[in-house]
Coordinates of C-alpha atoms in Angstrom, one line a residue:
Q1 CA -24.9 -3.5 -2.7
V2 CA -21.4 -4.6 -1.6
Q3 CA -18.3 -5.2 -3.6
L4 CA -14.9 -6.8 -2.9
V5 CA -12.1 -5.6 -5.1
E6 CA -8.7 -7.4 -4.9
S7 CA -5.3 -6.3 -6.1
G8 CA -1.7 -7.2 -5.8
G9 CA -1.3 -10.5 -7.6
G10 CA 1.3 -11.2 -10.2
L11 CA 4.4 -13.3 -11.1
V12 CA 7.1 -13.8 -8.6
Q13 CA 10.1 -16.1 -8.3
P14 CA 10.3 -18.8 -5.7
G15 CA 11.3 -17.4 -2.4
G16 CA 9.8 -14.0 -3.3
S17 CA 7.0 -12.0 -1.7
L18 CA 3.7 -10.5 -2.7
R19 CA 1.1 -8.5 -0.8
L20 CA -2.6 -8.9 -1.8
S21 CA -5.2 -6.4 -0.9
C22 CA -9.0 -6.6 -0.8
A23 CA -11.2 -3.6 -0.3
A24 CA -14.9 -3.9 0.6
S25 CA -17.2 -1.1 -0.4
G26 CA -20.9 -0.3 -0.4
S27 CA -23.6 -0.6 2.2
I28 CA -21.4 -1.9 5.0
F29 CA -22.3 -1.7 8.7
R30 CA -19.7 -4.2 9.9
V31 CA -17.3 -6.7 8.4
N32 CA -17.7 -9.7 10.6
A33 CA -14.8 -11.7 9.0
F34 CA -12.4 -11.6 6.1
D35 CA -10.9 -14.7 4.5
W36 CA -8.5 -15.5 1.7
Y37 CA -9.1 -18.6 -0.4
R38 CA -7.1 -20.0 -3.3
Q39 CA -7.8 -22.3 -6.2
A40 CA -5.2 -24.0 -8.2
P41 CA -5.9 -25.6 -11.6
G42 CA -7.7 -28.9 -11.2
K43 CA -8.0 -28.5 -7.4
Q44 CA -10.8 -27.4 -5.1
R45 CA -10.9 -24.0 -3.6
E46 CA -9.2 -24.0 -0.2
L47 CA -9.1 -21.6 2.8
V48 CA -5.7 -20.0 3.2
A49 CA -6.2 -17.5 6.0
A50 CA -9.0 -15.9 8.0
I51 CA -9.4 -13.0 10.4
T52 CA -12.3 -12.1 12.6
S53 CA -13.7 -8.8 13.6
G54 CA -11.8 -9.3 16.9
S55 CA -8.6 -9.9 14.8
S56 CA -8.3 -13.6 15.7
T57 CA -6.5 -15.3 12.8
N58 CA -6.3 -18.8 11.4
Y59 CA -4.1 -20.2 8.7
A60 CA -3.9 -23.3 6.6
D61 CA -1.0 -25.5 7.7
S62 CA 0.7 -25.1 4.3
V63 CA 1.1 -21.4 4.8
K64 CA 1.7 -21.0 8.5
G65 CA 4.9 -19.0 9.2
R66 CA 5.0 -17.7 5.6
F67 CA 1.7 -15.8 5.2
T68 CA 0.2 -13.1 7.4
I69 CA -3.4 -11.8 7.2
S70 CA -4.2 -8.4 8.6
K71 CA -6.9 -5.8 8.2
D72 CA -7.6 -2.0 8.3
N73 CA -11.0 -1.6 9.8
A74 CA -11.2 2.1 8.9
K75 CA -10.7 1.2 5.2
N76 CA -12.7 -2.1 5.3
T77 CA -9.6 -3.7 3.7
V78 CA -7.9 -7.0 4.3
Y79 CA -4.3 -7.8 3.3
L80 CA -2.4 -11.1 2.8
E81 CA 1.4 -10.7 3.1
M82 CA 2.9 -13.8 1.4
N83 CA 6.6 -14.5 2.0
S84 CA 8.9 -17.4 1.0
L85 CA 6.6 -18.2 -1.9
K86 CA 6.7 -21.6 -3.4
P87 CA 5.6 -22.9 -6.8
E88 CA 2.8 -24.8 -5.1
D89 CA 1.4 -21.4 -3.9
T90 CA 0.4 -20.7 -7.6
A91 CA -3.3 -20.2 -7.7
V92 CA -6.1 -17.7 -8.1
Y93 CA -6.6 -16.0 -4.8
Y94 CA -10.1 -15.0 -3.7
C95 CA -11.1 -12.6 -1.0
H96 CA -14.2 -13.5 0.9
A97 CA -16.1 -11.6 3.6
E98 CA -19.1 -11.9 5.8
I99 CA -20.7 -8.5 6.0
T100 CA -23.6 -7.0 7.9
R101 CA -25.2 -4.3 5.9
W102 CA -26.9 -1.2 7.2
D103 CA -30.3 -2.8 6.7
G104 CA -29.3 -5.4 9.2
A105 CA -28.9 -8.3 6.8
S106 CA -25.7 -10.4 6.7
Y107 CA -24.3 -11.9 3.6
R108 CA -21.2 -13.5 2.3
Y109 CA -19.4 -11.9 -0.6
W110 CA -16.6 -13.0 -3.0
G111 CA -14.0 -10.9 -4.8
Q112 CA -13.2 -11.5 -8.5
G113 CA -9.9 -13.3 -7.8
T114 CA -6.3 -12.3 -8.5
Q115 CA -3.7 -14.6 -10.1
V116 CA -0.6 -15.4 -8.2
T117 CA 2.1 -17.3 -10.1
V118 CA 5.3 -18.5 -8.5
S119 CA 7.8 -19.5 -11.1
S120 CA 11.4 -19.0 -12.1

C-alpha cells in the first residue's frame, strides 16, 4: 500500500509565502512523477505544477514565476514553494503521484488535500 501525506497549508496574507510538503510512503520502488493540483470552491481541480523523475518541471500559467516545485528523492517527498500569494490562489491543494511499486505495478495516488487560504 502507498500513502501520500501533505502538510504546510494554512492562512496567509496576500503577498505572503507558504511551503507545502507531500511525503510518499509504503511499497515504493520508484516515484515516476509528482504533481500538485488545486481545487477552489465551485471550480474544477486544476494542475498547478508537475515534476518528473528526471526533475523536469511544468507550471500552470497562473503560477509561473511565483511557485516552485522540487523534490527529495531520498525522502520520496515533493515540495511546493508558493510566493507572492494572491487571494485567487485560495484552494485545497492536492498532491498526486505516479508510483511504481516493488511488485512492478504502477498506480496513481492522491493525498488528502491541504487548505491554503490567502486573505487579509
